[in-house]
Amino acid sequence: RGELTTDVTSLITIRAPPLTTWEGGVAALEHAVRMESDVTKSIRTVISACESDPEFNDYHLVDYLTGEFLEEQYKGQRDLAGKASTLKKMMDRHASL
């Protein structure tokens, strides 16, 4: 604990987004929902890894990830999905606007 004090930037990889343009707002929001879903799956994978080893069950990390991150991910996904649905309905009914 506390031993890693230098070179932490090598642990962080920043990837360029796969898409930078979309056909419209609906496509952009749907892509954002897919990206949020991928992040949620990654968090769930870490949680599963923490829970799977009977010799070393890191329940503190599971609790932290579940309480701090997973809940926020679910809220973000619901919000984006709702906005995408609303925009899609608006575009279907009033596409000329």
CSV table of N, CA and C in Angstrom, one decimal:
chain,number,residue,atom,x,y,z
A,1,ARG,N,0.8,-1.2,0.0
A,1,ARG,CA,0.0,0.0,0.0
A,1,ARG,C,0.9,1.2,0.0
A,2,GLY,N,0.6,2.1,-0.9
A,2,GLY,CA,1.4,3.4,-1.0
A,2,GLY,C,2.8,3.2,-1.6
A,3,GLU,N,3.1,2.0,-2.2
A,3,GLU,CA,4.4,1.8,-2.7
A,3,GLU,C,4.6,2.4,-4.1
A,4,LEU,N,3.5,2.5,-4.9
A,4,LEU,CA,3.5,3.1,-6.2
A,4,LEU,C,3.4,4.6,-6.1
A,5,THR,N,4.5,5.3,-6.3
A,5,THR,CA,4.5,6.7,-6.2
A,5,THR,C,4.9,7.4,-7.5
A,6,THR,N,5.5,6.7,-8.4
A,6,THR,CA,5.9,7.3,-9.6
A,6,THR,C,5.5,6.4,-10.8
A,7,ASP,N,5.5,7.0,-12.0
A,7,ASP,CA,5.1,6.3,-13.2
A,7,ASP,C,3.7,5.7,-13.2
A,8,VAL,N,2.8,6.4,-12.6
A,8,VAL,CA,1.4,5.9,-12.7
A,8,VAL,C,0.8,6.3,-14.1
A,9,THR,N,1.4,7.2,-14.8
A,9,THR,CA,0.8,7.5,-16.1
A,9,THR,C,0.9,6.4,-17.1
A,10,SER,N,1.8,5.5,-16.9
A,10,SER,CA,2.0,4.3,-17.8
A,10,SER,C,0.8,3.3,-17.5
A,11,LEU,N,0.1,3.5,-16.4
A,11,LEU,CA,-1.0,2.6,-16.2
A,11,LEU,C,-2.3,3.0,-16.9
A,12,ILE,N,-2.3,4.3,-17.3
A,12,ILE,CA,-3.5,4.8,-17.9
A,12,ILE,C,-3.4,4.9,-19.4
A,13,THR,N,-4.3,4.3,-20.1
A,13,THR,CA,-4.3,4.3,-21.6
A,13,THR,C,-5.5,5.1,-22.0
A,14,ILE,N,-5.3,6.0,-22.9
A,14,ILE,CA,-6.5,6.8,-23.4
A,14,ILE,C,-6.6,6.5,-24.9
A,15,ARG,N,-7.7,5.9,-25.2
A,15,ARG,CA,-8.0,5.5,-26.6
A,15,ARG,C,-8.8,6.6,-27.3
A,16,ALA,N,-8.5,6.7,-28.5
A,16,ALA,CA,-9.3,7.7,-29.3
A,16,ALA,C,-10.7,7.1,-29.5
A,17,PRO,N,-11.7,7.9,-29.6
A,17,PRO,CA,-13.1,7.4,-29.8
A,17,PRO,C,-13.2,6.7,-31.1
A,18,PRO,N,-13.9,5.6,-31.2
A,18,PRO,CA,-14.0,4.9,-32.5
A,18,PRO,C,-14.8,5.7,-33.6
A,19,LEU,N,-15.7,6.5,-33.1
A,19,LEU,CA,-16.5,7.4,-34.0
A,19,LEU,C,-16.4,8.8,-33.5
A,20,THR,N,-16.3,9.7,-34.5
A,20,THR,CA,-16.3,11.2,-34.1
A,20,THR,C,-17.4,11.9,-34.8
A,21,THR,N,-18.1,11.2,-35.8
A,21,THR,CA,-19.2,11.9,-36.4
A,21,THR,C,-20.4,10.8,-36.5
A,22,TRP,N,-21.6,11.3,-36.5
A,22,TRP,CA,-22.8,10.4,-36.6
A,22,TRP,C,-23.7,11.0,-37.5
A,23,GLU,N,-24.7,10.2,-38.0
A,23,GLU,CA,-25.7,10.7,-38.9
A,23,GLU,C,-26.7,11.7,-38.3
A,24,GLY,N,-26.8,11.6,-37.0
A,24,GLY,CA,-27.8,12.5,-36.3
A,24,GLY,C,-27.7,12.3,-34.8
A,25,GLY,N,-28.5,13.1,-34.2
A,25,GLY,CA,-28.6,13.0,-32.7
A,25,GLY,C,-29.0,11.6,-32.2
A,26,VAL,N,-29.9,11.0,-32.8
A,26,VAL,CA,-30.3,9.7,-32.3
A,26,VAL,C,-29.2,8.7,-32.4
A,27,ALA,N,-28.4,8.7,-33.5
A,27,ALA,CA,-27.3,7.8,-33.7
A,27,ALA,C,-26.2,8.1,-32.6
A,28,ALA,N,-26.0,9.3,-32.3
A,28,ALA,CA,-25.0,9.7,-31.3
A,28,ALA,C,-25.4,9.3,-30.0
A,29,LEU,N,-26.7,9.5,-29.6
A,29,LEU,CA,-27.2,9.0,-28.3
A,29,LEU,C,-27.2,7.5,-28.2
A,30,GLU,N,-27.5,6.8,-29.2
A,30,GLU,CA,-27.5,5.3,-29.2
A,30,GLU,C,-26.1,4.8,-29.0
A,31,HIS,N,-25.1,5.5,-29.7
A,31,HIS,CA,-23.7,5.1,-29.5
A,31,HIS,C,-23.2,5.4,-28.1
A,32,ALA,N,-23.7,6.5,-27.5
A,32,ALA,CA,-23.3,6.8,-26.1
A,32,ALA,C,-23.9,5.7,-25.2
A,33,VAL,N,-25.1,5.3,-25.4
A,33,VAL,CA,-25.7,4.2,-24.6
A,33,VAL,C,-24.8,2.9,-24.7
A,34,ARG,N,-24.4,2.6,-25.9
A,34,ARG,CA,-23.5,1.4,-26.1
A,34,ARG,C,-22.2,1.6,-25.3
A,35,MET,N,-21.6,2.8,-25.4
A,35,MET,CA,-20.4,3.0,-24.7
A,35,MET,C,-20.6,2.9,-23.2
A,36,GLU,N,-21.7,3.4,-22.7
A,36,GLU,CA,-22.0,3.3,-21.2
A,36,GLU,C,-22.2,1.8,-20.9
A,37,SER,N,-22.8,1.1,-21.7
A,37,SER,CA,-23.0,-0.3,-21.5
A,37,SER,C,-21.7,-1.1,-21.4
A,38,ASP,N,-20.8,-0.7,-22.3
A,38,ASP,CA,-19.4,-1.3,-22.3
A,38,ASP,C,-18.7,-1.0,-20.9
A,39,VAL,N,-18.8,0.2,-20.5
A,39,VAL,CA,-18.2,0.5,-19.2
A,39,VAL,C,-18.8,-0.2,-18.1
A,40,THR,N,-20.2,-0.4,-18.1
A,40,THR,CA,-20.9,-1.1,-17.1
A,40,THR,C,-20.4,-2.6,-17.1
A,41,LYS,N,-20.3,-3.2,-18.2
A,41,LYS,CA,-19.8,-4.5,-18.3
A,41,LYS,C,-18.4,-4.7,-17.8
A,42,SER,N,-17.6,-3.7,-18.0
A,42,SER,CA,-16.2,-3.8,-17.5
A,42,SER,C,-16.2,-3.7,-16.0
A,43,ILE,N,-17.0,-2.8,-15.4
A,43,ILE,CA,-17.1,-2.8,-13.9
A,43,ILE,C,-17.7,-4.1,-13.4
A,44,ARG,N,-18.7,-4.7,-14.0
A,44,ARG,CA,-19.2,-5.9,-13.6
A,44,ARG,C,-18.1,-7.0,-13.7
A,45,THR,N,-17.3,-7.0,-14.7
A,45,THR,CA,-16.2,-8.0,-14.8
A,45,THR,C,-15.2,-7.8,-13.6
A,46,VAL,N,-14.9,-6.6,-13.3
A,46,VAL,CA,-14.0,-6.4,-12.1
A,46,VAL,C,-14.6,-6.9,-10.8
A,47,ILE,N,-15.9,-6.6,-10.7
A,47,ILE,CA,-16.6,-7.1,-9.5
A,47,ILE,C,-16.7,-8.6,-9.4
A,48,SER,N,-16.9,-9.3,-10.6
A,48,SER,CA,-16.9,-10.7,-10.6
A,48,SER,C,-15.5,-11.3,-10.3
A,49,ALA,N,-14.5,-10.7,-10.7
A,49,ALA,CA,-13.1,-11.1,-10.4
A,49,ALA,C,-12.8,-11.0,-8.9
A,50,CYS,N,-13.4,-9.9,-8.3
A,50,CYS,CA,-13.2,-9.7,-6.9
A,50,CYS,C,-13.9,-10.7,-6.1
A,51,GLU,N,-15.1,-11.2,-6.6
A,51,GLU,CA,-15.9,-12.1,-5.8
A,51,GLU,C,-15.6,-13.6,-6.1
A,52,SER,N,-14.8,-13.9,-7.2
A,52,SER,CA,-14.7,-15.3,-7.6
A,52,SER,C,-13.7,-16.1,-6.8
A,53,ASP,N,-12.6,-15.5,-6.3
A,53,ASP,CA,-11.6,-16.2,-5.6
A,53,ASP,C,-12.0,-16.4,-4.1
A,54,PRO,N,-12.2,-17.7,-3.7
A,54,PRO,CA,-12.6,-17.9,-2.3
A,54,PRO,C,-11.5,-17.6,-1.3
A,55,GLU,N,-10.3,-17.6,-1.8
A,55,GLU,CA,-9.2,-17.3,-0.9
A,55,GLU,C,-9.0,-15.8,-0.6
A,56,PHE,N,-9.4,-15.0,-1.6
A,56,PHE,CA,-9.2,-13.6,-1.5
A,56,PHE,C,-10.4,-12.9,-2.1
A,57,ASN,N,-11.4,-12.7,-1.3
A,57,ASN,CA,-12.7,-12.1,-1.7
A,57,ASN,C,-12.6,-10.6,-1.3
A,58,ASP,N,-12.4,-9.7,-2.2
A,58,ASP,CA,-12.2,-8.3,-1.9
A,58,ASP,C,-13.6,-7.6,-1.9
A,59,TYR,N,-14.3,-7.9,-0.8
A,59,TYR,CA,-15.7,-7.4,-0.7
A,59,TYR,C,-15.7,-5.9,-0.5
A,60,HIS,N,-14.6,-5.3,0.0
A,60,HIS,CA,-14.6,-3.8,0.2
A,60,HIS,C,-14.6,-3.1,-1.2
A,61,LEU,N,-13.8,-3.7,-2.1
A,61,LEU,CA,-13.8,-3.1,-3.5
A,61,LEU,C,-15.1,-3.3,-4.2
A,62,VAL,N,-15.7,-4.5,-4.0
A,62,VAL,CA,-17.0,-4.8,-4.6
A,62,VAL,C,-18.0,-3.8,-4.1
A,63,ASP,N,-18.0,-3.5,-2.8
A,63,ASP,CA,-18.9,-2.6,-2.2
A,63,ASP,C,-18.7,-1.2,-2.7
A,64,TYR,N,-17.4,-0.8,-2.9
A,64,TYR,CA,-17.1,0.5,-3.4
A,64,TYR,C,-17.5,0.7,-4.8
A,65,LEU,N,-17.2,-0.3,-5.7
A,65,LEU,CA,-17.5,-0.2,-7.1
A,65,LEU,C,-19.0,-0.2,-7.3
A,66,THR,N,-19.7,-1.1,-6.5
A,66,THR,CA,-21.2,-1.1,-6.6
A,66,THR,C,-21.8,0.2,-6.2
A,67,GLY,N,-21.4,0.7,-5.1
A,67,GLY,CA,-22.0,1.9,-4.5
A,67,GLY,C,-21.6,3.2,-5.3
A,68,GLU,N,-20.4,3.3,-5.7
A,68,GLU,CA,-19.9,4.6,-6.3
A,68,GLU,C,-20.1,4.6,-7.8
A,69,PHE,N,-19.7,3.5,-8.4
A,69,PHE,CA,-19.6,3.5,-9.9
A,69,PHE,C,-20.8,2.8,-10.6
A,70,LEU,N,-21.2,1.7,-10.1
A,70,LEU,CA,-22.2,0.9,-10.8
A,70,LEU,C,-23.5,1.6,-10.8
A,71,GLU,N,-23.9,2.2,-9.7
A,71,GLU,CA,-25.1,2.9,-9.5
A,71,GLU,C,-25.2,4.1,-10.5
A,72,GLU,N,-24.1,4.8,-10.6
A,72,GLU,CA,-24.0,6.0,-11.5
A,72,GLU,C,-24.0,5.5,-12.9
A,73,GLN,N,-23.4,4.4,-13.3
A,73,GLN,CA,-23.5,3.9,-14.6
A,73,GLN,C,-25.0,3.6,-15.0
A,74,TYR,N,-25.7,2.9,-14.1
A,74,TYR,CA,-27.1,2.6,-14.4
A,74,TYR,C,-27.9,3.8,-14.6
A,75,LYS,N,-27.7,4.8,-13.8
A,75,LYS,CA,-28.4,6.1,-13.9
A,75,LYS,C,-28.1,6.8,-15.3
A,76,GLY,N,-26.8,6.8,-15.6
A,76,GLY,CA,-26.4,7.4,-16.9
A,76,GLY,C,-27.0,6.6,-18.1
A,77,GLN,N,-27.0,5.3,-18.0
A,77,GLN,CA,-27.6,4.5,-19.1
A,77,GLN,C,-29.1,4.8,-19.2
A,78,ARG,N,-29.8,4.8,-18.1
A,78,ARG,CA,-31.2,5.1,-18.2
A,78,ARG,C,-31.5,6.5,-18.8
A,79,ASP,N,-30.7,7.5,-18.3
A,79,ASP,CA,-30.9,8.8,-18.8
A,79,ASP,C,-30.6,8.9,-20.3
A,80,LEU,N,-29.5,8.4,-20.8
A,80,LEU,CA,-29.2,8.4,-22.2
A,80,LEU,C,-30.2,7.7,-23.0
A,81,ALA,N,-30.6,6.5,-22.5
A,81,ALA,CA,-31.6,5.7,-23.3
A,81,ALA,C,-33.0,6.4,-23.4
A,82,GLY,N,-33.3,7.1,-22.3
A,82,GLY,CA,-34.6,7.9,-22.3
A,82,GLY,C,-34.5,9.1,-23.3
A,83,LYS,N,-33.4,9.7,-23.3
A,83,LYS,CA,-33.2,10.9,-24.2
A,83,LYS,C,-33.2,10.4,-25.7
A,84,ALA,N,-32.5,9.2,-25.9
A,84,ALA,CA,-32.5,8.7,-27.3
A,84,ALA,C,-33.9,8.3,-27.7
A,85,SER,N,-34.7,7.7,-26.8
A,85,SER,CA,-36.0,7.3,-27.2
A,85,SER,C,-36.9,8.5,-27.4
A,86,THR,N,-36.8,9.5,-26.6
A,86,THR,CA,-37.6,10.7,-26.8
A,86,THR,C,-37.2,11.4,-28.1
A,87,LEU,N,-35.9,11.5,-28.4
A,87,LEU,CA,-35.5,12.1,-29.7
A,87,LEU,C,-36.0,11.3,-30.9
A,88,LYS,N,-35.9,10.0,-30.8
A,88,LYS,CA,-36.3,9.2,-31.9
A,88,LYS,C,-37.8,9.3,-32.2
A,89,LYS,N,-38.6,9.4,-31.1
A,89,LYS,CA,-40.1,9.6,-31.3
A,89,LYS,C,-40.3,11.0,-31.9
A,90,MET,N,-39.6,12.0,-31.4
A,90,MET,CA,-39.8,13.3,-32.0
A,90,MET,C,-39.4,13.4,-33.5
A,91,MET,N,-38.3,12.7,-33.8
A,91,MET,CA,-37.9,12.6,-35.2
A,91,MET,C,-38.9,11.9,-36.1
A,92,ASP,N,-39.5,10.8,-35.5
A,92,ASP,CA,-40.5,10.1,-36.3
A,92,ASP,C,-41.8,10.9,-36.5
A,93,ARG,N,-42.2,11.7,-35.6
A,93,ARG,CA,-43.4,12.5,-35.7
A,93,ARG,C,-43.2,13.8,-36.4
A,94,HIS,N,-42.0,14.4,-36.2
A,94,HIS,CA,-41.8,15.8,-36.7
A,94,HIS,C,-40.4,15.8,-37.4
A,95,ALA,N,-40.2,14.9,-38.3
A,95,ALA,CA,-38.9,14.9,-39.0
A,95,ALA,C,-38.6,16.1,-39.8
A,96,SER,N,-39.6,16.8,-40.2
A,96,SER,CA,-39.4,18.0,-41.1
A,96,SER,C,-38.9,19.2,-40.3
A,97,LEU,N,-39.0,19.1,-39.0
A,97,LEU,CA,-38.5,20.2,-38.1
A,97,LEU,C,-37.0,20.1,-38.0
